[in-house]
Amino acid sequence: ITVAHQSSLLKQLNQQRRQELFCDCSVLVEGQLFRAHRNVLFASSGYFRMLLSQGTDGLSDSVNATFDAFSPETFTVILDFIYSGQLDLSSLNVIEVMSAASYLQMNNVINYCKKFIKSSLDISVKDEDSERCLSLTEPCSFPSGAGDETSEQQQHGPSSVSPPPALWTRDSSRSQSGFGGKDSDQEPSALKTNQSSPSNELNTESEDLQDPHDPLYTLPGSEQRRVKVGTKRRAPNSTRPGQHEDLDIQEARTQKAEKAEELYASLPSIVGVIEHFNKDSNPIMRFKCPFCTHTVKRKADLKRHLRCHTGERPYPCQACNKRFTRLEHLRSHFETIHQARKLVCRRCKSQVTEDTGHVVCEGTRRYRMCTSCLQEVGCDSIPMDGLEGANEEPALLLGVDGEEEGETKRSWMVTDDDDLAEDSGADLIIQQVDDSDEELP
DNA sequence: CTGGGGACGGGGCCC
DNA sequence: CGGGCCCCGTCCCCA
C-alpha cells in the first residue's frame, strides 16, 4: 500500500509538472526552461537543498536556477528521474548524467551511473589490490564500487563509453581547455590550481572545503579525502626518530580503511573515455578521472590515479608501517629509509662504497656513515645484534605471511614498537657492512 | 629563509 | 592489458 501510494503520488507530481501546475521553481539550462516544484527538487538534490534554503524567505513565488554545466537533455534525464524514479541511462549520456548528478549532489543517481559504467568497464580495484597487499599485520581490503544496494538500472550499455568531449565542459567560468581534448598533456599542477570557481570536481589539494557545489560534501566518502589529506601531511613522520605515532594514528588507519570502503561503495569507478584527435587527425582515446580534470592514456593509469582520490594505500611498509599508494614508492622508501641503499655518508655527505659506508641503525632507520665520521661520533659500542635485516628485506617486502621469518621479522613488523625503538635511537647500532647486494624482486 | 630529504603523482616504456 | 619500473617535477617538512 505504501509503495503504491508513493508511486501514485509521484505520478501525480509528475503530471503536475508536465502540466506546469503549481510549479514554483524555474530552472534554466543552457537557455532551456524547466519548470518544477521546489519541494521535489529540495527533496532530491543537495544542490537544490542548498540553493532553496539560502537567500530565500520561503515567500517568494519563484526560484530560478541557471546551469551551463550540463545540457538540457541531461537535465531532462535527471528531472525525469526525480519525478519518476526512472533513470534513462545510455552509454552516450551516462558520463554527463553522472557529472550533472555530481553537480546537483544526487548520490543515488551517481551510484546508478557508477553501476551502469561498472557494468561496461569493469575495473575493480578490489581483488588484485587486496591480494597484492603487502601488509602482514593490517590486511587491507577495499570493496569494489558495487556497493550493496540493489541496482535499479534501466539498461546496460555497450562496453565502451565515448562521450563527446563537450560533455565535460562546466560552467563558463571554467570552460578552459581542461579535458577538452588536445590538452590531455596538461601539467599535473592544473589539477591543483584551476579549481577556483564552483566545481563539481574533487580538488585533491585544497583544504578549504566549503564549496557547496563540490560533490565532495555529498559523497559519503568525502570525509575519507579529508583523512587522506591529513595523512599526507602528518603520517610521514612515523619514520622520523623521536616522533611518536600514537594510537590515534592507528585508529585513524582503521577508520581510514573503513571509510575507504564507504568511498569505494560510493565512487564511480571509471568515468569514461575521452576521444579526440591529434595533429594527424588520428583518434586518441583517453580515460577521464571522474573526480578531476585529469585524463590518462590507459585504464591502468586511471586506476592508479584514482588512489589519490580514494586515499587507498595498499602497500604498507613492514618496517615502519607507513603505507604507500604504489609498490614502487614503498620500495623506494624501504631502500632509502630501511636499507641504507644510498651510498652517501649521512654526516659529511661524502660518497661511500659498500665497504667504506658503515650501516648505522637508528630504530628501524638505516643509513651509512663513512669511517671517519663514524669514529668521530664514537662507535665503540656496536651491538652486533644480528640485524642483517638489510639482507632480509625481499621477503619482508613481499609480505610473506607468517612463519619463516622469525627473529629478524619481529624486529621489523611490530608497529607500535617502532617508535619505542626509535626512542632508543640515540645509541647507534652499527652494523658490520655486509651488503651482499640483495635485489628486490 | 633556504636547501636537502622524502613522499608522491604523472608520463612513458617494457615485459 | 596489467604490472613493474624508471624518470621527473612538485610539495612538504625539517634542520
Short mmCIF file of N, CA and C in Angstrom, two decimals, chain A residues 312-422:
data_model
loop_
_atom_site.label_atom_id
_atom_site.label_comp_id
_atom_site.label_asym_id
_atom_site.label_seq_id
_atom_site.Cartn_x
_atom_site.Cartn_y
_atom_site.Cartn_z
N GLU A 312 43.37 5.33 -0.93
CA GLU A 312 43.77 3.93 -0.75
C GLU A 312 45.29 3.82 -0.76
N ARG A 313 45.81 3.10 0.19
CA ARG A 313 47.26 2.88 0.27
C ARG A 313 47.50 1.40 0.51
N PRO A 314 47.54 0.67 -0.54
CA PRO A 314 47.58 -0.78 -0.39
C PRO A 314 48.95 -1.33 -0.01
N TYR A 315 49.95 -0.51 0.04
CA TYR A 315 51.30 -1.04 0.24
C TYR A 315 51.92 -0.53 1.53
N PRO A 316 51.77 -1.27 2.58
CA PRO A 316 52.36 -0.87 3.86
C PRO A 316 53.81 -1.31 3.96
N CYS A 317 54.59 -0.46 4.58
CA CYS A 317 55.99 -0.81 4.84
C CYS A 317 56.03 -1.70 6.07
N GLN A 318 56.68 -2.81 5.95
CA GLN A 318 56.75 -3.75 7.06
C GLN A 318 57.62 -3.23 8.19
N ALA A 319 58.48 -2.31 7.86
CA ALA A 319 59.39 -1.82 8.89
C ALA A 319 58.74 -0.75 9.75
N CYS A 320 58.07 0.19 9.14
CA CYS A 320 57.53 1.30 9.92
C CYS A 320 56.02 1.41 9.77
N ASN A 321 55.44 0.55 8.97
CA ASN A 321 54.00 0.51 8.80
C ASN A 321 53.43 1.71 8.05
N LYS A 322 54.29 2.52 7.59
CA LYS A 322 53.79 3.60 6.73
C LYS A 322 53.27 2.98 5.45
N ARG A 323 52.20 3.56 4.96
CA ARG A 323 51.56 2.96 3.80
C ARG A 323 51.73 3.82 2.56
N PHE A 324 51.74 3.15 1.44
CA PHE A 324 52.00 3.84 0.19
C PHE A 324 50.97 3.50 -0.87
N THR A 325 50.87 4.41 -1.80
CA THR A 325 49.90 4.19 -2.87
C THR A 325 50.44 3.28 -3.95
N ARG A 326 51.74 3.21 -4.04
CA ARG A 326 52.32 2.38 -5.09
C ARG A 326 53.43 1.52 -4.51
N LEU A 327 53.55 0.37 -5.11
CA LEU A 327 54.61 -0.53 -4.68
C LEU A 327 55.98 0.12 -4.88
N GLU A 328 56.12 0.82 -5.97
CA GLU A 328 57.43 1.40 -6.23
C GLU A 328 57.79 2.47 -5.20
N HIS A 329 56.77 3.15 -4.71
CA HIS A 329 57.04 4.13 -3.67
C HIS A 329 57.46 3.43 -2.38
N LEU A 330 56.78 2.34 -2.13
CA LEU A 330 57.16 1.56 -0.96
C LEU A 330 58.59 1.06 -1.09
N ARG A 331 58.89 0.58 -2.26
CA ARG A 331 60.23 0.04 -2.48
C ARG A 331 61.27 1.14 -2.30
N SER A 332 60.99 2.24 -2.90
CA SER A 332 61.92 3.36 -2.79
C SER A 332 62.11 3.78 -1.33
N HIS A 333 60.99 3.91 -0.65
CA HIS A 333 61.05 4.25 0.76
C HIS A 333 61.85 3.23 1.55
N PHE A 334 61.57 1.99 1.26
CA PHE A 334 62.22 0.94 2.02
C PHE A 334 63.73 0.96 1.80
N GLU A 335 64.08 1.11 0.55
CA GLU A 335 65.50 1.11 0.24
C GLU A 335 66.21 2.32 0.86
N THR A 336 65.52 3.43 0.80
CA THR A 336 66.15 4.64 1.31
C THR A 336 66.20 4.66 2.83
N ILE A 337 65.09 4.35 3.43
CA ILE A 337 64.97 4.51 4.87
C ILE A 337 65.45 3.29 5.64
N HIS A 338 65.13 2.14 5.16
CA HIS A 338 65.38 0.95 5.96
C HIS A 338 66.52 0.08 5.44
N GLN A 339 67.00 0.39 4.27
CA GLN A 339 68.05 -0.46 3.74
C GLN A 339 69.37 0.25 3.53
N ALA A 340 69.40 1.52 3.81
CA ALA A 340 70.64 2.27 3.65
C ALA A 340 71.23 2.07 2.27
N ARG A 341 70.37 2.15 1.29
CA ARG A 341 70.86 1.94 -0.06
C ARG A 341 71.71 3.11 -0.58
N LYS A 342 71.47 4.25 -0.03
CA LYS A 342 72.22 5.38 -0.53
C LYS A 342 73.68 5.31 -0.09
N LEU A 343 74.55 5.39 -1.04
CA LEU A 343 75.98 5.30 -0.72
C LEU A 343 76.54 6.69 -0.46
N VAL A 344 75.99 7.31 0.54
CA VAL A 344 76.41 8.65 0.93
C VAL A 344 76.50 8.69 2.45
N CYS A 345 77.57 9.26 2.93
CA CYS A 345 77.68 9.40 4.38
C CYS A 345 76.66 10.43 4.85
N ARG A 346 75.84 10.01 5.78
CA ARG A 346 74.77 10.89 6.20
C ARG A 346 75.32 12.13 6.91
N ARG A 347 76.50 12.00 7.46
CA ARG A 347 77.01 13.10 8.26
C ARG A 347 77.76 14.11 7.38
N CYS A 348 78.72 13.63 6.63
CA CYS A 348 79.52 14.57 5.82
C CYS A 348 79.12 14.56 4.36
N LYS A 349 78.16 13.77 4.04
CA LYS A 349 77.63 13.72 2.68
C LYS A 349 78.62 13.21 1.64
N SER A 350 79.71 12.71 2.08
CA SER A 350 80.67 12.21 1.10
C SER A 350 80.22 10.87 0.55
N GLN A 351 80.71 10.59 -0.62
CA GLN A 351 80.40 9.31 -1.25
C GLN A 351 81.08 8.18 -0.49
N VAL A 352 80.37 7.14 -0.30
CA VAL A 352 80.97 5.97 0.32
C VAL A 352 80.71 4.77 -0.60
N THR A 353 81.33 3.69 -0.25
CA THR A 353 81.07 2.47 -1.01
C THR A 353 80.39 1.47 -0.10
N GLU A 354 80.09 0.36 -0.66
CA GLU A 354 79.50 -0.70 0.15
C GLU A 354 80.43 -1.06 1.30
N ASP A 355 81.74 -0.89 1.07
CA ASP A 355 82.71 -1.27 2.09
C ASP A 355 82.96 -0.14 3.08
N THR A 356 83.14 1.06 2.55
CA THR A 356 83.50 2.17 3.45
C THR A 356 82.28 2.78 4.12
N GLY A 357 81.15 2.54 3.59
CA GLY A 357 79.96 3.12 4.20
C GLY A 357 79.35 2.17 5.20
N HIS A 358 79.63 2.45 6.47
CA HIS A 358 79.11 1.58 7.52
C HIS A 358 77.63 1.87 7.74
N VAL A 359 76.90 0.82 7.86
CA VAL A 359 75.46 0.98 8.04
C VAL A 359 75.14 1.26 9.50
N VAL A 360 74.48 2.35 9.72
CA VAL A 360 74.09 2.73 11.07
C VAL A 360 72.60 2.51 11.22
N CYS A 361 72.24 1.87 12.30
CA CYS A 361 70.82 1.62 12.56
C CYS A 361 70.31 2.55 13.62
N GLU A 362 69.27 3.20 13.32
CA GLU A 362 68.61 4.07 14.30
C GLU A 362 67.16 3.66 14.34
N GLY A 363 66.81 2.86 15.31
CA GLY A 363 65.47 2.31 15.26
C GLY A 363 65.34 1.44 14.03
N THR A 364 64.33 1.71 13.26
CA THR A 364 64.17 0.95 12.02
C THR A 364 64.85 1.63 10.86
N ARG A 365 65.44 2.73 11.17
CA ARG A 365 66.07 3.50 10.08
C ARG A 365 67.53 3.12 9.93
N ARG A 366 67.96 3.10 8.72
CA ARG A 366 69.37 2.77 8.46
C ARG A 366 69.96 3.76 7.49
N TYR A 367 71.18 4.11 7.78
CA TYR A 367 71.89 4.95 6.82
C TYR A 367 73.36 4.64 6.92
N ARG A 368 74.12 5.27 6.09
CA ARG A 368 75.55 4.97 6.06
C ARG A 368 76.37 6.15 6.57
N MET A 369 77.48 5.79 7.14
CA MET A 369 78.44 6.80 7.55
C MET A 369 79.83 6.33 7.15
N CYS A 370 80.64 7.32 6.76
CA CYS A 370 82.00 6.95 6.41
C CYS A 370 82.78 6.63 7.68
N THR A 371 83.91 6.01 7.50
CA THR A 371 84.68 5.54 8.65
C THR A 371 85.07 6.67 9.58
N SER A 372 85.50 7.78 8.98
CA SER A 372 85.97 8.87 9.84
C SER A 372 84.83 9.47 10.65
N CYS A 373 83.71 9.69 9.99
CA CYS A 373 82.57 10.24 10.72
C CYS A 373 82.14 9.28 11.83
N LEU A 374 82.22 8.03 11.51
CA LEU A 374 81.83 7.02 12.48
C LEU A 374 82.70 7.10 13.72
N GLN A 375 83.99 7.32 13.46
CA GLN A 375 84.92 7.41 14.60
C GLN A 375 84.67 8.67 15.39
N GLU A 376 84.37 9.74 14.69
CA GLU A 376 84.11 11.00 15.40
C GLU A 376 82.89 10.89 16.29
N VAL A 377 81.88 10.25 15.77
CA VAL A 377 80.68 10.09 16.58
C VAL A 377 80.93 9.16 17.74
N GLY A 378 81.88 8.30 17.55
CA GLY A 378 82.16 7.33 18.60
C GLY A 378 81.36 6.08 18.37
N CYS A 379 82.06 5.05 18.06
CA CYS A 379 81.34 3.84 17.71
C CYS A 379 81.83 2.64 18.49
N ASP A 380 82.24 2.93 19.69
CA ASP A 380 82.77 1.83 20.49
C ASP A 380 81.72 0.78 20.76
N SER A 381 80.57 1.28 21.11
CA SER A 381 79.52 0.32 21.42
C SER A 381 78.79 -0.05 20.15
N ILE A 382 79.15 -1.13 19.64
CA ILE A 382 78.50 -1.58 18.42
C ILE A 382 77.78 -2.88 18.69
N PRO A 383 76.56 -2.79 19.03
CA PRO A 383 75.82 -4.03 19.25
C PRO A 383 75.60 -4.76 17.93
N MET A 384 76.31 -5.81 17.78
CA MET A 384 76.11 -6.60 16.56
C MET A 384 74.95 -7.53 16.79
N ASP A 385 73.83 -6.98 16.72
CA ASP A 385 72.69 -7.80 17.13
C ASP A 385 72.03 -8.51 15.97
N GLY A 386 72.85 -8.91 15.07
CA GLY A 386 72.29 -9.74 14.01
C GLY A 386 71.27 -9.02 13.16
N LEU A 387 71.45 -7.74 13.08
CA LEU A 387 70.49 -7.01 12.27
C LEU A 387 70.90 -7.00 10.81
N GLU A 388 71.08 -8.15 10.30
CA GLU A 388 71.38 -8.20 8.88
C GLU A 388 70.10 -8.05 8.09
N GLY A 389 69.20 -7.35 8.70
CA GLY A 389 67.89 -7.20 8.09
C GLY A 389 67.96 -6.68 6.68
N ALA A 390 68.97 -5.88 6.44
CA ALA A 390 69.06 -5.32 5.10
C ALA A 390 69.12 -6.41 4.05
N ASN A 391 69.52 -7.56 4.49
CA ASN A 391 69.57 -8.64 3.52
C ASN A 391 68.31 -9.48 3.52
N GLU A 392 67.44 -9.14 4.40
CA GLU A 392 66.26 -9.98 4.52
C GLU A 392 65.04 -9.32 3.92
N GLU A 393 65.21 -8.10 3.52
CA GLU A 393 64.04 -7.35 3.15
C GLU A 393 63.21 -7.92 2.02
N PRO A 394 63.84 -8.55 1.05
CA PRO A 394 62.97 -9.04 -0.02
C PRO A 394 61.79 -9.83 0.51
N ALA A 395 62.07 -10.68 1.43
CA ALA A 395 60.96 -11.45 1.98
C ALA A 395 59.99 -10.55 2.71
N LEU A 396 60.56 -9.62 3.46
CA LEU A 396 59.68 -8.74 4.22
C LEU A 396 58.85 -7.88 3.29
N LEU A 397 59.51 -7.39 2.29
CA LEU A 397 58.80 -6.53 1.38
C LEU A 397 57.65 -7.26 0.72
N LEU A 398 57.91 -8.50 0.45
CA LEU A 398 56.88 -9.25 -0.22
C LEU A 398 55.72 -9.57 0.70
N GLY A 399 55.96 -9.33 1.96
CA GLY A 399 54.89 -9.60 2.88
C GLY A 399 54.62 -11.08 3.00
N VAL A 400 55.65 -11.86 2.89
CA VAL A 400 55.47 -13.29 3.03
C VAL A 400 54.82 -13.58 4.36
N ASP A 401 53.77 -14.27 4.28
CA ASP A 401 53.00 -14.43 5.50
C ASP A 401 53.65 -15.43 6.42
N GLY A 402 53.84 -14.99 7.58
CA GLY A 402 53.95 -15.93 8.59
C GLY A 402 55.23 -16.36 9.21
N GLU A 403 55.54 -17.57 8.99
CA GLU A 403 56.32 -18.29 9.97
C GLU A 403 57.82 -18.15 9.79
N GLU A 404 58.25 -18.13 8.58
CA GLU A 404 59.65 -18.43 8.38
C GLU A 404 60.58 -17.30 8.77
N GLU A 405 60.06 -16.14 9.04
CA GLU A 405 60.98 -15.05 9.26
C GLU A 405 61.54 -14.98 10.67
N GLY A 406 60.76 -15.36 11.58
CA GLY A 406 61.25 -15.47 12.95
C GLY A 406 61.80 -14.18 13.51
N GLU A 407 63.00 -14.26 14.03
CA GLU A 407 63.60 -13.16 14.76
C GLU A 407 63.66 -11.86 13.98
N THR A 408 64.27 -11.96 12.83
CA THR A 408 64.50 -10.75 12.08
C THR A 408 63.22 -10.00 11.84
N LYS A 409 62.23 -10.73 11.51
CA LYS A 409 60.98 -10.12 11.17
C LYS A 409 60.37 -9.41 12.36
N ARG A 410 60.48 -10.04 13.49
CA ARG A 410 59.85 -9.42 14.64
C ARG A 410 60.41 -8.03 14.88
N SER A 411 61.68 -7.88 14.56
CA SER A 411 62.26 -6.58 14.81
C SER A 411 61.72 -5.53 13.86
N TRP A 412 61.03 -5.98 12.82
CA TRP A 412 60.55 -5.00 11.85
C TRP A 412 59.06 -4.78 11.92
N MET A 413 58.35 -5.84 12.14
CA MET A 413 56.95 -5.73 11.78
C MET A 413 56.07 -5.13 12.86
N VAL A 414 56.48 -5.17 14.08
CA VAL A 414 55.58 -4.69 15.13
C VAL A 414 55.51 -3.17 15.09
N THR A 415 54.36 -2.70 14.81
CA THR A 415 54.26 -1.28 14.53
C THR A 415 54.47 -0.41 15.75
N ASP A 416 53.79 -0.75 16.79
CA ASP A 416 53.83 0.16 17.94
C ASP A 416 55.21 0.26 18.54
N ASP A 417 55.98 -0.75 18.31
CA ASP A 417 57.30 -0.72 18.90
C ASP A 417 58.28 0.12 18.11
N ASP A 418 57.84 0.45 16.93
CA ASP A 418 58.75 1.21 16.10
C ASP A 418 59.23 2.46 16.80
N ASP A 419 58.29 3.17 17.30
CA ASP A 419 58.67 4.43 17.89
C ASP A 419 59.41 4.24 19.19
N LEU A 420 59.05 3.19 19.85
CA LEU A 420 59.83 2.89 21.04
C LEU A 420 61.26 2.62 20.65
N ALA A 421 61.37 1.87 19.59
CA ALA A 421 62.70 1.57 19.13
C ALA A 421 63.42 2.84 18.75
N GLU A 422 62.67 3.74 18.16
CA GLU A 422 63.33 4.93 17.71
C GLU A 422 63.67 5.85 18.87
#
